[in-house]
Tab-separated table of C-alpha atoms and ligand atoms in Angstrom:
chain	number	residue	atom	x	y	z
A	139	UNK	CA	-22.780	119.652	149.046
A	140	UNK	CA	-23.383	115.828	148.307
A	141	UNK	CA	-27.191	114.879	147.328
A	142	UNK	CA	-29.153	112.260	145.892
A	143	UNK	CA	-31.876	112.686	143.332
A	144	UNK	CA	-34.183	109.838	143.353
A	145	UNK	CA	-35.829	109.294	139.944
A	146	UNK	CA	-37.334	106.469	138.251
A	147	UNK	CA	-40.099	107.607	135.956
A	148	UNK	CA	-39.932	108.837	132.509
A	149	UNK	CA	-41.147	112.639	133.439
A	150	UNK	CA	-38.572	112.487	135.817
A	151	UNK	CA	-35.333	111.464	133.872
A	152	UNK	CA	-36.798	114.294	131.772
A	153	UNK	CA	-36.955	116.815	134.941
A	154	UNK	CA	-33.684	115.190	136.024
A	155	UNK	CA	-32.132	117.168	132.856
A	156	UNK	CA	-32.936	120.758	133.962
A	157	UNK	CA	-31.118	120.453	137.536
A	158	UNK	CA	-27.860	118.694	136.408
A	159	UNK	CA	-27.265	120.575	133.432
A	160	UNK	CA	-27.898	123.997	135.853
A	161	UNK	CA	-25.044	121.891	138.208
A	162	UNK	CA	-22.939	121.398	135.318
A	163	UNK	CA	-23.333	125.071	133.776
A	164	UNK	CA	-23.272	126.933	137.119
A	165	UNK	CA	-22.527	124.852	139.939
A	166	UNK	CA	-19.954	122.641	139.080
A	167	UNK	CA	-17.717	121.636	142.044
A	168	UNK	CA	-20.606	123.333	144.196
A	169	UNK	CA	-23.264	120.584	144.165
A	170	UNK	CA	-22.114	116.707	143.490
A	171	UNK	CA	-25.166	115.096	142.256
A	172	UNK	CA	-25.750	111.542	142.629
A	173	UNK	CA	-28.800	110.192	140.702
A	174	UNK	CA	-30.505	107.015	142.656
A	175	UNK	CA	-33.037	105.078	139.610
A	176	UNK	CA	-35.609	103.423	141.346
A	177	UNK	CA	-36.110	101.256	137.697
A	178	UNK	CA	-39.728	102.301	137.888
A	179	UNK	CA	-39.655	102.551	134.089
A	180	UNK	CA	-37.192	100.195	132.354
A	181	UNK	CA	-37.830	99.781	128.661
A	182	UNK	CA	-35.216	101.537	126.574
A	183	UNK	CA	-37.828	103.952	125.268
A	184	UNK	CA	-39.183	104.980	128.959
A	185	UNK	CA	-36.093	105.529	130.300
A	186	UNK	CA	-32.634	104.772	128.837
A	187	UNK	CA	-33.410	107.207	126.034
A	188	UNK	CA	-33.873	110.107	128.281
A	189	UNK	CA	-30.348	109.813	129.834
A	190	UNK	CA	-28.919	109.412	126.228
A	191	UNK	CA	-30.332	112.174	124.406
A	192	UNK	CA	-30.666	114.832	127.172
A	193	UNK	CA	-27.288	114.557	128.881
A	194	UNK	CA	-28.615	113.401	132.201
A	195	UNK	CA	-25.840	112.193	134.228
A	196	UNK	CA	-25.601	107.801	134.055
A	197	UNK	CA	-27.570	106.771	137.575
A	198	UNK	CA	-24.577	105.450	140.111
A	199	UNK	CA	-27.097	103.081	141.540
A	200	UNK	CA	-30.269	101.525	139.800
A	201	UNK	CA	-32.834	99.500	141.954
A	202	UNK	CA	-34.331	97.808	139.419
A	203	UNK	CA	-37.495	97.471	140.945
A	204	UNK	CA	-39.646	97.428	138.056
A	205	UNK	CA	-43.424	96.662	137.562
A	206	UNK	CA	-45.488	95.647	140.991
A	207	UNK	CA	-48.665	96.617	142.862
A	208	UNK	CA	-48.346	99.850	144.247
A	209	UNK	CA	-47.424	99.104	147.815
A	210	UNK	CA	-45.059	96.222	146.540
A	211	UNK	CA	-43.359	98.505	143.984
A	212	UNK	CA	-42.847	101.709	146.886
A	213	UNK	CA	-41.661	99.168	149.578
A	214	UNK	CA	-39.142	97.437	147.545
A	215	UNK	CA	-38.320	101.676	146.781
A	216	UNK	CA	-37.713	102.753	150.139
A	217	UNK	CA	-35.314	99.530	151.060
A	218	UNK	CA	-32.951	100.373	148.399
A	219	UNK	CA	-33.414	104.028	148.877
A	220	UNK	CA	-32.838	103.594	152.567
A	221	UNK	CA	-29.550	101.677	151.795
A	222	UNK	CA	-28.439	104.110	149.526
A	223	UNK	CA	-28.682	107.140	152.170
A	224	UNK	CA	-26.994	104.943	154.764
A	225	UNK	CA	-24.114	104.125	152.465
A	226	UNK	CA	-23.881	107.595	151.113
A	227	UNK	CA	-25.052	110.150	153.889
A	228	UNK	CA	-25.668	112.396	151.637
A	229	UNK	CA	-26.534	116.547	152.880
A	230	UNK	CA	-30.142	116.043	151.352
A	231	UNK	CA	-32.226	113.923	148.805
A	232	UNK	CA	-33.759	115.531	146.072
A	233	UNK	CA	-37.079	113.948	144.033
A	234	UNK	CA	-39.578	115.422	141.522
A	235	UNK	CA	-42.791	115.396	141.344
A	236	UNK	CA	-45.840	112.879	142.802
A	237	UNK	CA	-44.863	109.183	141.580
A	238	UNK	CA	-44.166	106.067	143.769
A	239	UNK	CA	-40.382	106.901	143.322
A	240	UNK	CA	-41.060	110.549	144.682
A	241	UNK	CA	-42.905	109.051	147.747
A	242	UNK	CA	-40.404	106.488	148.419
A	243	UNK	CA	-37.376	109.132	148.516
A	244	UNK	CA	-38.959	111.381	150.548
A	245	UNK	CA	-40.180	108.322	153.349
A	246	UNK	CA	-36.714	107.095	153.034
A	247	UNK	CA	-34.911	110.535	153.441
A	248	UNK	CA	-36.904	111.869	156.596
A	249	UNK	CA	-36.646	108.624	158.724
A	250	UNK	CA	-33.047	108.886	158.721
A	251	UNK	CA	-33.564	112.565	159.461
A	252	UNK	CA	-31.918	114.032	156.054
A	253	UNK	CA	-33.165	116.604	154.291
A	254	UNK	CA	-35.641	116.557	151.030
A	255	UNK	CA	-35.998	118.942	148.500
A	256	UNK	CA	-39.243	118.494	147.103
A	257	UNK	CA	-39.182	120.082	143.056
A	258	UNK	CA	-43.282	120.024	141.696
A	259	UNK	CA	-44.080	120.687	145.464
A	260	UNK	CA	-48.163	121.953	146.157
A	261	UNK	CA	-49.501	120.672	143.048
A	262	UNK	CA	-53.131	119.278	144.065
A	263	UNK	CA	-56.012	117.067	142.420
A	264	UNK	CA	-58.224	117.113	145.023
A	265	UNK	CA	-58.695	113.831	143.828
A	266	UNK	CA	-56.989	111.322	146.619
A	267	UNK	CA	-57.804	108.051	144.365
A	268	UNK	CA	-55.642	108.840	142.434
A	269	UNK	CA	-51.918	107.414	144.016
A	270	UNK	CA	-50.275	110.571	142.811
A	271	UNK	CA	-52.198	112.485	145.233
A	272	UNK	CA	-51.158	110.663	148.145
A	273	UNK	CA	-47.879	110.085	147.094
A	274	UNK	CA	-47.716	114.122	146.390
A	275	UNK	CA	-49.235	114.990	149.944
A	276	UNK	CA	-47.277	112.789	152.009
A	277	UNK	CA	-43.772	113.822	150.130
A	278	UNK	CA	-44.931	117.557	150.766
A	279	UNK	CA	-45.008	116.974	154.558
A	280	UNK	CA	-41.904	115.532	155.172
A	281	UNK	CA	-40.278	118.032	152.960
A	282	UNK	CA	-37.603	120.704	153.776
A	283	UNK	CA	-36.985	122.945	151.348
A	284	UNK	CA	-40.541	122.600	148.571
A	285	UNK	CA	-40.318	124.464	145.118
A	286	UNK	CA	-43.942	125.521	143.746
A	287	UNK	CA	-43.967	125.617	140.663
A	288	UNK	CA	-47.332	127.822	140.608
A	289	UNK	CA	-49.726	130.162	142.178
A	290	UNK	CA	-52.045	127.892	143.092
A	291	UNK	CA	-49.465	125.249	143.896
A	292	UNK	CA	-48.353	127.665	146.428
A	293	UNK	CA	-52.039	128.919	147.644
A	294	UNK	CA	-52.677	124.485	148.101
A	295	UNK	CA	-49.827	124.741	150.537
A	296	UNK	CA	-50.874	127.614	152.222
A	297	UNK	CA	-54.455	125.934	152.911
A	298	UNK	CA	-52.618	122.916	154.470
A	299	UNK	CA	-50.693	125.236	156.805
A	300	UNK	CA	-47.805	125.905	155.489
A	301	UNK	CA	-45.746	128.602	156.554
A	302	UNK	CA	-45.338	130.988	153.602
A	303	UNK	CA	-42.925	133.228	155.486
A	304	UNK	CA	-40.549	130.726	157.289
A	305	UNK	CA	-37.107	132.552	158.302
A	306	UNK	CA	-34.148	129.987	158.271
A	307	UNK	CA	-33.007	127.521	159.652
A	308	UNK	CA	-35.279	125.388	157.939
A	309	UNK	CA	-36.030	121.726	158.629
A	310	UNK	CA	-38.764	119.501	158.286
A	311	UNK	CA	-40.711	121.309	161.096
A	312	UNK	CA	-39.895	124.415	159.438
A	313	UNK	CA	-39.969	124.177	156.022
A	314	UNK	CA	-39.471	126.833	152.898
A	315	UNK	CA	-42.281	127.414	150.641
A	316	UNK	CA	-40.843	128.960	147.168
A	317	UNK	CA	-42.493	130.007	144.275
A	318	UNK	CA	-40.168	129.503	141.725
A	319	UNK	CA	-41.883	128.333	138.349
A	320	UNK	CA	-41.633	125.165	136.469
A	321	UNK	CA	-38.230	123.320	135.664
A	322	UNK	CA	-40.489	121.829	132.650
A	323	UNK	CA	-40.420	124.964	130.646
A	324	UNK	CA	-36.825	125.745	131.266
A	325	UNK	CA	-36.633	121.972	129.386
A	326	UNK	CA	-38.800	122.878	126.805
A	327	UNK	CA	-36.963	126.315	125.980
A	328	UNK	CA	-33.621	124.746	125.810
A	329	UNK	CA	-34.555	121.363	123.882
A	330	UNK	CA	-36.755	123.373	121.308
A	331	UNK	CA	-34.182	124.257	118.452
A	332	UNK	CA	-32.237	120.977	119.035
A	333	UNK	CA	-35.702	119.303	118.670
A	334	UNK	CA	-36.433	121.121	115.440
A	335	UNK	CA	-32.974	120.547	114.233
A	336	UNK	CA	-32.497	116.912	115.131
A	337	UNK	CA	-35.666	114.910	115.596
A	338	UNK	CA	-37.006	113.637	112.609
A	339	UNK	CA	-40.242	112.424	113.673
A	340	UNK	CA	-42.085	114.695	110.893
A	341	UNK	CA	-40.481	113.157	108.656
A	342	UNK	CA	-40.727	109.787	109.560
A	343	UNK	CA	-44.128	109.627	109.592
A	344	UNK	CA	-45.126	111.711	107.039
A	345	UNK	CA	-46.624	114.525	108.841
A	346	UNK	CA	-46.881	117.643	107.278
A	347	UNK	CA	-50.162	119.677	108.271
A	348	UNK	CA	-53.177	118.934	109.640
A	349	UNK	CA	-52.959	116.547	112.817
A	350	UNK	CA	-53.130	116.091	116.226
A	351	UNK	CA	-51.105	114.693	118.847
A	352	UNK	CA	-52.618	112.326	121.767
A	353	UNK	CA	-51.680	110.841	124.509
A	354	UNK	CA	-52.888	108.587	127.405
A	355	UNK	CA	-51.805	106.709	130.242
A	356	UNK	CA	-53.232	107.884	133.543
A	357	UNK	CA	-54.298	104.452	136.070
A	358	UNK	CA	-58.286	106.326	135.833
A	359	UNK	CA	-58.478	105.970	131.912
A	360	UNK	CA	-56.162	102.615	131.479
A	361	UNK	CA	-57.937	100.409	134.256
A	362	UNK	CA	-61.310	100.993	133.437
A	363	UNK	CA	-62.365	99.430	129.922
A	364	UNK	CA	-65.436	101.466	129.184
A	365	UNK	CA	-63.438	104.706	129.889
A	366	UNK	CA	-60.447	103.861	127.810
A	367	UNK	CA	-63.326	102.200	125.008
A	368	UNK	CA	-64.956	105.973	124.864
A	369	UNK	CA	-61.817	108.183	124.926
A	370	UNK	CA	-61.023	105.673	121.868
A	371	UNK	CA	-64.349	106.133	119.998
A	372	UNK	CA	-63.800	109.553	120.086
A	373	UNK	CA	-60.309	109.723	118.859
A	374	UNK	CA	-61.095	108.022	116.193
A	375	UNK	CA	-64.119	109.986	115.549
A	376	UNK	CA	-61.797	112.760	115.212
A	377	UNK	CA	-60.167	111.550	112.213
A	378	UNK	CA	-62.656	109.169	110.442
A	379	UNK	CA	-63.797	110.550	107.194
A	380	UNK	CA	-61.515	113.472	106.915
A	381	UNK	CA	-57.676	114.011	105.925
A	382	UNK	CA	-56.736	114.945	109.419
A	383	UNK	CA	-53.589	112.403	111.396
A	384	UNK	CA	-53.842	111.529	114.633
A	385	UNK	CA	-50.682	110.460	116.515
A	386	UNK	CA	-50.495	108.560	119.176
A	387	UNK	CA	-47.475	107.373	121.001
A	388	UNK	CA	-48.394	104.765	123.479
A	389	UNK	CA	-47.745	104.111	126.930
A	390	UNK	CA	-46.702	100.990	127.653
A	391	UNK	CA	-49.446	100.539	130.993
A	392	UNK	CA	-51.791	101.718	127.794
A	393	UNK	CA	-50.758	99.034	125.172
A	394	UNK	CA	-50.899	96.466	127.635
A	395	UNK	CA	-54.625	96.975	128.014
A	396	UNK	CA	-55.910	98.109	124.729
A	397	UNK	CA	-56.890	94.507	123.561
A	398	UNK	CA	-58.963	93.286	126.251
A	399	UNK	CA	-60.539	96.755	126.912
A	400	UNK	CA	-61.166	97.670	123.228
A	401	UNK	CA	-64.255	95.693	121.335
A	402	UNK	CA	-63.113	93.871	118.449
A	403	UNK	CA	-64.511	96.246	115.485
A	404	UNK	CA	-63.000	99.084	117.364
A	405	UNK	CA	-59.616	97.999	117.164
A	406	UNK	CA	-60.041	97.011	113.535
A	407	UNK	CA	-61.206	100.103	112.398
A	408	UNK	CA	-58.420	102.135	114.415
A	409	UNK	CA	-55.956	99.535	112.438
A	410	UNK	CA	-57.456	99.867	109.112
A	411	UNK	CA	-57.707	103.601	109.790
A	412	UNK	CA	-54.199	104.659	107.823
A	413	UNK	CA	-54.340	108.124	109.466
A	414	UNK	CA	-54.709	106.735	112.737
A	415	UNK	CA	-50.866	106.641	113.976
A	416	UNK	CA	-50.270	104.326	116.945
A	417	UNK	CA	-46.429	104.728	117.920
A	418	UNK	CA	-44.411	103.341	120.087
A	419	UNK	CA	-43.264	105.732	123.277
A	420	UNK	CA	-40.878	108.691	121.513
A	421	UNK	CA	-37.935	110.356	122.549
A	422	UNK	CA	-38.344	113.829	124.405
A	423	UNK	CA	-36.961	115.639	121.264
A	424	UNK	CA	-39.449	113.627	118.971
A	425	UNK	CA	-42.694	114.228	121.160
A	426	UNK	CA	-41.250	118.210	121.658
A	427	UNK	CA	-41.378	118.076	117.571
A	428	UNK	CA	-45.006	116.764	117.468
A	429	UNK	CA	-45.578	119.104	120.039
A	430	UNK	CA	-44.857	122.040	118.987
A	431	UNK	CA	-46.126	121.428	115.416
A	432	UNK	CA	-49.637	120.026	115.894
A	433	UNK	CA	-52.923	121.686	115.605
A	434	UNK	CA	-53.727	120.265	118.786
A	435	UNK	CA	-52.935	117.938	121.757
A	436	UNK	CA	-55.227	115.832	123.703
A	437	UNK	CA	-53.687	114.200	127.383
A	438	UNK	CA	-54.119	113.128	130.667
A	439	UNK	CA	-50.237	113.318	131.142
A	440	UNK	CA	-49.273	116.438	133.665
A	441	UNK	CA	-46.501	117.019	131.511
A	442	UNK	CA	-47.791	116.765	128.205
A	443	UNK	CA	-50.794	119.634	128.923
A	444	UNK	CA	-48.158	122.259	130.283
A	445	UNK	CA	-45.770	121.880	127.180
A	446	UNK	CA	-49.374	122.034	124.748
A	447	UNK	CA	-49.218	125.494	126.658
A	448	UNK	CA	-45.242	125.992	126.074
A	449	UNK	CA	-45.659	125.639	122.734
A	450	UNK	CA	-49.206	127.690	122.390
A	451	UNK	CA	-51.089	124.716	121.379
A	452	UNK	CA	-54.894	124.290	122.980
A	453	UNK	CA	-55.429	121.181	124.972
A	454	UNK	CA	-57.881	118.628	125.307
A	455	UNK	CA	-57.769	117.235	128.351
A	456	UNK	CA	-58.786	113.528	129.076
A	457	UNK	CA	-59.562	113.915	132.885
A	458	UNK	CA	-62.305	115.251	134.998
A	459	UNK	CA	-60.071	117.791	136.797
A	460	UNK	CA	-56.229	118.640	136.938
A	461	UNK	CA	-53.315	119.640	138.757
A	462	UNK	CA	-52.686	122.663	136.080
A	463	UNK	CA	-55.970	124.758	136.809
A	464	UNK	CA	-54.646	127.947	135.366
A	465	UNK	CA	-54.921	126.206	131.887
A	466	UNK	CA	-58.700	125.783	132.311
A	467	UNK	CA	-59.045	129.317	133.918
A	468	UNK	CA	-56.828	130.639	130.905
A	469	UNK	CA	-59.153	128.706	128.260
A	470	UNK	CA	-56.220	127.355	127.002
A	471	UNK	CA	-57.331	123.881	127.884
A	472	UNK	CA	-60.680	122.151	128.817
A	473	UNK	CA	-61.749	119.076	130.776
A	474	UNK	CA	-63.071	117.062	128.629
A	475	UNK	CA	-62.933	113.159	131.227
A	476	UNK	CA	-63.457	110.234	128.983
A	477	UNK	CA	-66.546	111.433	127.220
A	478	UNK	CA	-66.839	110.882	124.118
A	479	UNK	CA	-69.163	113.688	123.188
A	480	UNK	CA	-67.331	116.470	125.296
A	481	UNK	CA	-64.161	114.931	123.464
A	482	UNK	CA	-65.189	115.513	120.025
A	483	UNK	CA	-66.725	118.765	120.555
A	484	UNK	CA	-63.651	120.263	122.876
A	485	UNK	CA	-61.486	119.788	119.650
A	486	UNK	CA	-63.592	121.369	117.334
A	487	UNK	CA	-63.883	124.310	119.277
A	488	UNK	CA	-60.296	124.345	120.143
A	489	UNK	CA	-59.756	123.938	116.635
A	490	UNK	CA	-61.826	127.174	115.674
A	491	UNK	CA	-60.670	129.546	118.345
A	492	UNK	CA	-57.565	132.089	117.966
A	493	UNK	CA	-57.991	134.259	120.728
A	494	UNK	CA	-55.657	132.727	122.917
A	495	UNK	CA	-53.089	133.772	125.237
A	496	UNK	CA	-50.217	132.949	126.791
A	497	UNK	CA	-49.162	134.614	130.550
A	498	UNK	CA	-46.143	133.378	131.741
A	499	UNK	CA	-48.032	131.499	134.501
A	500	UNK	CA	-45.044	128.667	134.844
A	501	UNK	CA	-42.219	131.306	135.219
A	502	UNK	CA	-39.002	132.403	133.273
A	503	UNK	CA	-37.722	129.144	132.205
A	504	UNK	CA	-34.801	129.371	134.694
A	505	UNK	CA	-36.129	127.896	137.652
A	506	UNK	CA	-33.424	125.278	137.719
A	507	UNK	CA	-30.745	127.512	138.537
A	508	UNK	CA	-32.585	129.586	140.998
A	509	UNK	CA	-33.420	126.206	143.198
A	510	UNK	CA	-29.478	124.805	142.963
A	511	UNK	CA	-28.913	128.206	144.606
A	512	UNK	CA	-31.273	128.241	147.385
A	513	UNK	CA	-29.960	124.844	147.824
A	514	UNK	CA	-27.079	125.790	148.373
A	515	UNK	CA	-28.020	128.719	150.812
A	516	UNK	CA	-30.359	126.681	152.864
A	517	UNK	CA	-29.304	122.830	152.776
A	518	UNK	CA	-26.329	122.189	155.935
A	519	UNK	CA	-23.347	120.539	154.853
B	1149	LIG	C1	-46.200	106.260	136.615
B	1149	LIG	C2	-46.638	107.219	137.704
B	1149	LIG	C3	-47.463	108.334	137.090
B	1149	LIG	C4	-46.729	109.012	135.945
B	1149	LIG	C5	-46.245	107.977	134.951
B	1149	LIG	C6	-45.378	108.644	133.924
B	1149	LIG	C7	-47.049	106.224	139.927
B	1149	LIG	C8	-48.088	105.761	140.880
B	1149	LIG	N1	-47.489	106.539	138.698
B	1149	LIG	O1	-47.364	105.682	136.068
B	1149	LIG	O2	-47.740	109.315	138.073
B	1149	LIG	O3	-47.596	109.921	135.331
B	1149	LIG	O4	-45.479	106.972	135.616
B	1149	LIG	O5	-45.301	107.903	132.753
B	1149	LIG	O6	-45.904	106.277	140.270
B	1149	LIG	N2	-44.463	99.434	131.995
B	1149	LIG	C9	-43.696	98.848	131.037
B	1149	LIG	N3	-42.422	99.323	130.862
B	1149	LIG	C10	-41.898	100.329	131.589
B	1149	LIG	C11	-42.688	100.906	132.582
B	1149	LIG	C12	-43.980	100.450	132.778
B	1149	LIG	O7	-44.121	97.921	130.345
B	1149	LIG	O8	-40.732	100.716	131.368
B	1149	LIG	C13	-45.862	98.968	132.159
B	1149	LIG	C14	-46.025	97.813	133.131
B	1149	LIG	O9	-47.051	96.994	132.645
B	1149	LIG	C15	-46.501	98.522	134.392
B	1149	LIG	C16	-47.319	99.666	133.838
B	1149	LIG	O10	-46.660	100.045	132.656
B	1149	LIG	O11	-47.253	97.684	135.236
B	1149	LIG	C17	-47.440	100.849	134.770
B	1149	LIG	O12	-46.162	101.328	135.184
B	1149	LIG	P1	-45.991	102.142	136.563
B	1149	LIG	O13	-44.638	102.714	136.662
B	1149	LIG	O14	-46.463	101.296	137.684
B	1149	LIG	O15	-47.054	103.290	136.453
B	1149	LIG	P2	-47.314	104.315	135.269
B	1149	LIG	O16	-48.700	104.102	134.791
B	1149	LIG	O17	-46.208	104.285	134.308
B	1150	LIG	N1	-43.026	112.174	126.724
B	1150	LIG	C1	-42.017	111.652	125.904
B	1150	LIG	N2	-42.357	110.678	124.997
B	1150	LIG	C2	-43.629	110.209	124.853
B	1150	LIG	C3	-44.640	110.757	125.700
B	1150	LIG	C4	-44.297	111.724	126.628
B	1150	LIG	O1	-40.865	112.065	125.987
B	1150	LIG	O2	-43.854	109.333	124.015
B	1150	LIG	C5	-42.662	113.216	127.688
B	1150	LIG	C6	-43.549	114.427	127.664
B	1150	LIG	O3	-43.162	115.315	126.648
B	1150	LIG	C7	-43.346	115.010	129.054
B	1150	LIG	C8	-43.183	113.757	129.883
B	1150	LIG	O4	-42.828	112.707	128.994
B	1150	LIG	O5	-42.163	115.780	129.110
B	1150	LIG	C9	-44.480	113.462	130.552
B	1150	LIG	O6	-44.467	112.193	131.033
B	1150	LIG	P1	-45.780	111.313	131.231
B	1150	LIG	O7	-46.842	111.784	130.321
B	1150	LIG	O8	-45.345	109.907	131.137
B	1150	LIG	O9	-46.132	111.578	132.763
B	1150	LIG	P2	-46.810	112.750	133.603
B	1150	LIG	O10	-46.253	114.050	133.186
B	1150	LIG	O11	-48.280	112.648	133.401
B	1150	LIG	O12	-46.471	112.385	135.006
């Protein structure tokens, strides 16, 4: 069985790391894995890191397509994708998730009639101005074999006619829905205790107690200065006039429009505030370690709310609706947009609560190995 897994975003090289090390523990000599980077992300920190310190096989082909408008970026994709396949003829291409590399592996794939294995299949904003959406929606309907990775990922597909009882052969006009939980956690189990042994990100920044992670980098919150201004404010309200840390590794889309969407005496207190920790992007074993040992997190990343949940930390959530609704169900997160009010007072009643719990709403943490098999069942070669 030859595939291709398209990647090119950082969540992805991450993702990447649950299917080939289930292909190298299991499936060796089974499953030959060729990884396609689309060179969506490119800086050392986005991207080279992730192959280096999770054990992600070395992409035999990288596009290099870096930065562009969105239809620029996809089409310049799906050329090299399209190549790829031809040269290759691979038995199916794999991709993760809802980015412009997903999209442009599965367009590439079905016109030339192969296969794709969709992994992050279902997941929904309801919310189609946001590319992901599309991107998500289109790769779910040319898909062949789609791997939920929850309930309600499953129950979206349903609604848009899916078949949830499909007998095989299946093919793009007959696809398989599976439930099969989220390759994310099976990550976040296995790179836990080499986090805690390895990364030194506590250390390094003097964190002991007392602080709380952030993140941001979502198109919605980056593009439009008065959002990114107020989710700002309110971070640093969060932190001004008490002994609390707030870290923040930035995204580079993030960075590059924090000056001109910032006022002037906002960024100057944020730099004179020595509690206020802007970092540049972190390894996955470094952000795992902030992770899992801060009070709380607040993100608009998809990623970044579901390991808050991994590692039983509440969420603040800097969109108006998400992908991960059991979270907000749960009460283990809340929506919080860009407001700065809703912000502030999310985290303080985060702060205060214990009552949480934890159902194993993203599966067993060995969803990797259960979709290389069904792959293997189901996929012609
Ligand atoms: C992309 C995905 C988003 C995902 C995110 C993960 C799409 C439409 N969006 O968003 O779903 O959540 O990745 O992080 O596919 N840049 C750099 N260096 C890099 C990469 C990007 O400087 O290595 C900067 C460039 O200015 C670029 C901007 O970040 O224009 C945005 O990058 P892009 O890949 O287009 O989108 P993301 O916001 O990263
Ligand atoms: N991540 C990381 N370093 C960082 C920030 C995030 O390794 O500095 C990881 C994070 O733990 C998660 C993934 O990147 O596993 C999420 O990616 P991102 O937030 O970029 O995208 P999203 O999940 O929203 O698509």
């Amino acid at each position: 069985m030859k595939i291709i897994t398209v990647i090119g975003a950082r969540p992805q090289i991450i993702k990447a790391a649950a299917i080939s090390r289930a292909i190298a523990d299991k499936f060796d000599g089974k499953i030959h894995e060729i990884i396609l980077h689309t060179g969506q992300h490119y800086d050392d920190n986005m991207s080279r890191v992730f192959f280096d310190e999770l054990n992600v096989p070395k992409p035999a082909l990288n596009l290099n397509v870096g930065s562009d408008a969105q239809g620029l970026q996809t089409a310049k994709m799906l050329e090299g994708i399209e190549s790829a396949i031809q040269h290759e003829k691979p038995d199916a291409v794999l991709v993760y998730g809802d980015t412009n590399s997903t999209v442009a592996g599965g367009l590439a794939a079905s016109k030339l009639g192969v296969p794709i294995i969709h992994i992050e299949a279902g997941m929904r904003s309801f919310n189609k101005a946001m590319p992901e959406e599309i991107n998500r929606i289109v790769c779910d309907h040319v898909s062949t074999l789609l791997f939920c990775p929850t309930d309600s990922a499953l129950a979206n597909l349903n609604k848009e006619g899916f078949n949830l009882n499909s007998q095989p052969p299946y093919s793009i006009d007959n696809p398989k829905v599976y439930h099969c939980g989220d390759i994310m956690l099976d990550n976040a189990l296995y790179f836990a205790e080499l986090a805690e042994q390895k990364s030194t990100i506590l250390s390094d920044l003097n964190l002991h107690e007392n602080f709380v992670l952030a993140t941001v980098h979502r198109q919605h919150n980056t593009d439009n200065p008065d959002r990114l201004q107020s989710i700002f404010k309110a971070l640093l309200q969060l932190i001004e006039g008490n002994d609390r840390t707030l870290v923040l590794p930035l995204h580079p889309r993030t960075k590059s429009k924090l000056e001109s969407a910032l006022s002037k005496d906002l960024r100057e207190r944020i730099e004179q505030a020595s509690n206020f920790k802007v970092i540049p992007p972190v390894s996955y074993l470094d952000i795992i370690a902030l992770e899992s040992n801060a009070d709380l997190i607040l993100t608009d990343s998809g990623g970044v709310q579901k390991e808050a949940f991994f590692f039983k930390k509440p969420c603040v959530i800097l969109r108006e609706e998400t992908e991960w609704v059991e979270l907000v169900e749960n009460g283990n997160a809340k929506l919080c947009g860009a407001d700065e009010k809703l912000i502030v007072h999310a985290t303080d009643e985060l702060l205060n609560r214990s009552d949480f719990t934890y159902p194993p709403f993203y599966g067993d943490g060995k969803a990797a190995e259960f979709i290389c098999s069904e792959i293997l069942k189901h996929i012609p070669c």
